[in-house]
PDB file of C-alpha atoms in Angstrom:
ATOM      1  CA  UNK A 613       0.000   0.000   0.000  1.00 79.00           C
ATOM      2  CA  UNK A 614       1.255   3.508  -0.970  1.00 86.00           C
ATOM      3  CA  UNK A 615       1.498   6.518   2.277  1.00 92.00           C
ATOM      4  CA  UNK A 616      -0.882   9.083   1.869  1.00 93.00           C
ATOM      5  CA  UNK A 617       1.399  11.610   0.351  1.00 94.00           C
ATOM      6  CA  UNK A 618       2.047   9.777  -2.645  1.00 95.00           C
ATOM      7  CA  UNK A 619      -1.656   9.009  -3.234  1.00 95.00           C
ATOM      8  CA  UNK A 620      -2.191  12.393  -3.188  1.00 94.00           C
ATOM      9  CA  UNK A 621       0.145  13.204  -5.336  1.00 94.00           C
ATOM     10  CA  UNK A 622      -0.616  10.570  -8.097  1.00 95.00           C
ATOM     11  CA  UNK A 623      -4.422  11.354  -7.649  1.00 95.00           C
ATOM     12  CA  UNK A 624      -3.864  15.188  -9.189  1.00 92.00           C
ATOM     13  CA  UNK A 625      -2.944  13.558 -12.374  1.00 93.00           C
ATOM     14  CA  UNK A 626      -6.465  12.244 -13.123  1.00 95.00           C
ATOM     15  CA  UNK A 627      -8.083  14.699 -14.668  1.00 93.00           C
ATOM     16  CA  UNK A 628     -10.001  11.936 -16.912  1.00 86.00           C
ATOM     17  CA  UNK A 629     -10.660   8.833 -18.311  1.00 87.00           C
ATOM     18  CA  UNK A 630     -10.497   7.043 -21.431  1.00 88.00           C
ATOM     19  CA  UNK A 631     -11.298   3.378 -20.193  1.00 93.00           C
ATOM     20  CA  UNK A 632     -13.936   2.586 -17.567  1.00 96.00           C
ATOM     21  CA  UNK A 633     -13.978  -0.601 -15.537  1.00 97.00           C
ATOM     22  CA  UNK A 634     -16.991  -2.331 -14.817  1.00 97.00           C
ATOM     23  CA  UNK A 635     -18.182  -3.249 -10.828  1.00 96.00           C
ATOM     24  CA  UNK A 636     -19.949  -6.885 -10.318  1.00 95.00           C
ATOM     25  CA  UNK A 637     -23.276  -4.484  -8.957  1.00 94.00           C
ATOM     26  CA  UNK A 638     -23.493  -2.860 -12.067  1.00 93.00           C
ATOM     27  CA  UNK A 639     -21.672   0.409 -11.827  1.00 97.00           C
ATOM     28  CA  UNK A 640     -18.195   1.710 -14.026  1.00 97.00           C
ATOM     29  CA  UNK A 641     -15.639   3.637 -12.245  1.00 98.00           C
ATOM     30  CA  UNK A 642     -12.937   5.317 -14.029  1.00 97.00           C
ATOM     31  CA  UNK A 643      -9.088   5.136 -14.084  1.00 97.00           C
ATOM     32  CA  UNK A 644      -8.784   7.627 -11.612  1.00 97.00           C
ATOM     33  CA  UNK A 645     -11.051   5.457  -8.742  1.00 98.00           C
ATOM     34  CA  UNK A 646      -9.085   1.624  -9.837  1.00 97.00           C
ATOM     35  CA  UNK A 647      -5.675   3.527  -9.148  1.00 97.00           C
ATOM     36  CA  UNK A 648      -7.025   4.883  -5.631  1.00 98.00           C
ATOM     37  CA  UNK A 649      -8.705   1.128  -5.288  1.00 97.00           C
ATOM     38  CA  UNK A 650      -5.268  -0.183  -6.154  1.00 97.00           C
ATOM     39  CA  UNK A 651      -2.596   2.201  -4.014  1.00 97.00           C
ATOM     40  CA  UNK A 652      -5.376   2.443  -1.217  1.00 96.00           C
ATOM     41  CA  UNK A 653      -6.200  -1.374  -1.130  1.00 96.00           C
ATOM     42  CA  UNK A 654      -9.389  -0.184  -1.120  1.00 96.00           C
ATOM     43  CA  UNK A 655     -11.860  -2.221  -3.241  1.00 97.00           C
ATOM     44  CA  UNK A 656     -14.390  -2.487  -0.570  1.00 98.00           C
ATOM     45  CA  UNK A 657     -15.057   0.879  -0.798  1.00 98.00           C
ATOM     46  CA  UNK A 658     -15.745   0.672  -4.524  1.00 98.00           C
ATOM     47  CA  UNK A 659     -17.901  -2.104  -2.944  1.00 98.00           C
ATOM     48  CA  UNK A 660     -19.898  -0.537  -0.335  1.00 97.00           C
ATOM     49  CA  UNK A 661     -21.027   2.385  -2.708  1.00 98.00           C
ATOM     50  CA  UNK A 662     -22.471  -0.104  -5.617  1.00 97.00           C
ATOM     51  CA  UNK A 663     -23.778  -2.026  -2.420  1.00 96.00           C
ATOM     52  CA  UNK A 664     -26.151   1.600  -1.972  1.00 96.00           C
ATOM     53  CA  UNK A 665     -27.516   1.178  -5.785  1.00 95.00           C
ATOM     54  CA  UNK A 666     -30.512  -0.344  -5.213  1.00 93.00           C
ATOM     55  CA  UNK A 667     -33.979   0.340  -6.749  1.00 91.00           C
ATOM     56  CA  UNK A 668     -35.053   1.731  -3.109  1.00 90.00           C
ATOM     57  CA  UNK A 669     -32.469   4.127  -2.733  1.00 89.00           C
ATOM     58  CA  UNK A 670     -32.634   5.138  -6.550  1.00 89.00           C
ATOM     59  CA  UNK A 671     -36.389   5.315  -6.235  1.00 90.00           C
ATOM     60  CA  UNK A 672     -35.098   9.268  -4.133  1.00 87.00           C
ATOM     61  CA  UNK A 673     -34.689  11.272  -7.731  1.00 87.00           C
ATOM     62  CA  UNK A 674     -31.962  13.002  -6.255  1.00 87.00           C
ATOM     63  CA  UNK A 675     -29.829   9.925  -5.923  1.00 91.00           C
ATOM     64  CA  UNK A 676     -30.612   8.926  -9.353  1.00 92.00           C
ATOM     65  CA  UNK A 677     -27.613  11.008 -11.872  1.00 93.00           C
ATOM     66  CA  UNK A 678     -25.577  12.330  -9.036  1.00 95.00           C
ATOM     67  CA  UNK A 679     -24.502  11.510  -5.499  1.00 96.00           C
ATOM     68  CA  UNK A 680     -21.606  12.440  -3.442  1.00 97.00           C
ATOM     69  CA  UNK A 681     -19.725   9.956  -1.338  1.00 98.00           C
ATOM     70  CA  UNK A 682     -16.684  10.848   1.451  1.00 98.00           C
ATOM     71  CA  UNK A 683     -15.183   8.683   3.302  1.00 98.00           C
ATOM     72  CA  UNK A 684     -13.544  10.086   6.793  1.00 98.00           C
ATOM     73  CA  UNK A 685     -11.130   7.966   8.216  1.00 98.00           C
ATOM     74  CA  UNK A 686      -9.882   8.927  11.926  1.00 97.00           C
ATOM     75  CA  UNK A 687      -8.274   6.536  14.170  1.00 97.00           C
ATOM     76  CA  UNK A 688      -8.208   3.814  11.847  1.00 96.00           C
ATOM     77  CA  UNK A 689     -12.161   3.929  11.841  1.00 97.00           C
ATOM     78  CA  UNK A 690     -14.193   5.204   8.806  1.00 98.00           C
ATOM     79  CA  UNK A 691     -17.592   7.138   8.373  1.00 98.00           C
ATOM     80  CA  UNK A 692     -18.885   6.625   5.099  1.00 98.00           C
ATOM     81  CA  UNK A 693     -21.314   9.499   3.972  1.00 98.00           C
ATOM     82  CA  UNK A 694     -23.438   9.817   0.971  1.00 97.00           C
ATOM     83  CA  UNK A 695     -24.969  13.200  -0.223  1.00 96.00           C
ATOM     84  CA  UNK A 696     -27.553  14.328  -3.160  1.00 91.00           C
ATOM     85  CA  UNK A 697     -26.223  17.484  -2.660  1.00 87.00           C
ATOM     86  CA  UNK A 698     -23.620  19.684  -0.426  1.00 82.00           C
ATOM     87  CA  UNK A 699     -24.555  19.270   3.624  1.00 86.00           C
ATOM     88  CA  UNK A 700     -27.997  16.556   2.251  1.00 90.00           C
ATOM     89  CA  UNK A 701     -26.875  13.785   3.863  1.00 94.00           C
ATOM     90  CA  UNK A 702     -28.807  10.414   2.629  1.00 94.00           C
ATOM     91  CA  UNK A 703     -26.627   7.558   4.225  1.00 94.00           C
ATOM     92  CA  UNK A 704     -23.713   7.508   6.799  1.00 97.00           C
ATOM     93  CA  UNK A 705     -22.613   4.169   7.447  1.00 97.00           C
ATOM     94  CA  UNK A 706     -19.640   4.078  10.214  1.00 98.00           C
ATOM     95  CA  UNK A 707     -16.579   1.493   9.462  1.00 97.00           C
ATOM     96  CA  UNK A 708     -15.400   0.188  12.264  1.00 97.00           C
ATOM     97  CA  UNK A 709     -12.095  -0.463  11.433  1.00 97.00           C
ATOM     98  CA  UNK A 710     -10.258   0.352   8.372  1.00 97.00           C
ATOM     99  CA  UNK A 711      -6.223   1.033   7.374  1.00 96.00           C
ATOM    100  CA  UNK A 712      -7.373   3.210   4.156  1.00 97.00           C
ATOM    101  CA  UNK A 713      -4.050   6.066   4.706  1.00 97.00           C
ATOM    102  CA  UNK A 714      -5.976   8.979   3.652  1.00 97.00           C
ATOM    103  CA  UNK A 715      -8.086  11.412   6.158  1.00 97.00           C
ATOM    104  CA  UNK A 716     -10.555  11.953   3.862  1.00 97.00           C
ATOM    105  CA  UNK A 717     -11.540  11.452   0.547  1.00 97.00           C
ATOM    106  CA  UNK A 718     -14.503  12.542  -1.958  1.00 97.00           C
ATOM    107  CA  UNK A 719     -16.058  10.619  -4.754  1.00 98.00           C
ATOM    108  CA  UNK A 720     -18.716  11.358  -7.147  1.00 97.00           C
ATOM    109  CA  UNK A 721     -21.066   8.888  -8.714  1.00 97.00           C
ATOM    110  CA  UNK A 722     -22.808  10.218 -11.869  1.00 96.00           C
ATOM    111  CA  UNK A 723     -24.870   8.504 -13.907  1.00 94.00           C
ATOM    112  CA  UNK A 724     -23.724   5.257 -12.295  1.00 95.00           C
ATOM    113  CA  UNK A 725     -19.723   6.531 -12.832  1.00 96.00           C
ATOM    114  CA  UNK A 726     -18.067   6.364  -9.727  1.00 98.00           C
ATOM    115  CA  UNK A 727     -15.097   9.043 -10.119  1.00 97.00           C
ATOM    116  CA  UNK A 728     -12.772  11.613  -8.597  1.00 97.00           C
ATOM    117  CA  UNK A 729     -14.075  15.422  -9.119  1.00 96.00           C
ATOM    118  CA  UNK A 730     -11.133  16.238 -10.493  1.00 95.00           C
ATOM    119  CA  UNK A 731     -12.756  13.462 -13.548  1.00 94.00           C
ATOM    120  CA  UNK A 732     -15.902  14.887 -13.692  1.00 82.00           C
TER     121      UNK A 732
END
């Protein structure tokens, strides 16, 4: 696993994607979100927010083309949040335990693309 600093650093780089990879659940994520999943070891995360994409949560219109995810990591424990839009929170789902080497980080999921902002 790569320290935070260097994910950080490799993460400004994506400002796109040409290929998109496909989740199990049914979503894509982009180049930008496998490298993260990669230096992170962090493919349960790309997990946990195809796990949300279910007709019952889509069935909120908001949810449907655009949600924001973080993920706050503190202590080596996570909090998982999903918003429709800044400060609407939807879902926070607490991780007990996780060794994910970044204090935060923000994903966006449009259109069932899960991606960095700096992709979008």
């Amino acid at each position: 696993m790569k320290n935070a600093e260097q994910i950080i650093a490799e993460l400004k780089h994506f400002t796109g994607s040409e290929v998109m990879y496909k989740h199990w659940l049914g979503i894509q994520y982009t180049e930008g979100v496998k490298y993260l999943a990669d230096a992170a070891e962090a493919y349960w995360l790309i997990d946990i927010i195809a796990s949300y994409q279910t007709k019952k949560f889509l069935s909120n219109s908001q949810l449907q083309d655009f949600q924001i995810w973080h993920l706050l990591v503190e202590n080596q424990s996570g909090t998982l949040i999903c918003e429709w839009d800044t400060d609407q929170e939807v879902i926070r789902q607490e991780i007990e335990y996780t060794d994910f080497p970044l204090a935060t980080t923000k994903l966006y999921l449009v259109q069932k693309v899960l991606m960095l902002p700096s992709e979008n």
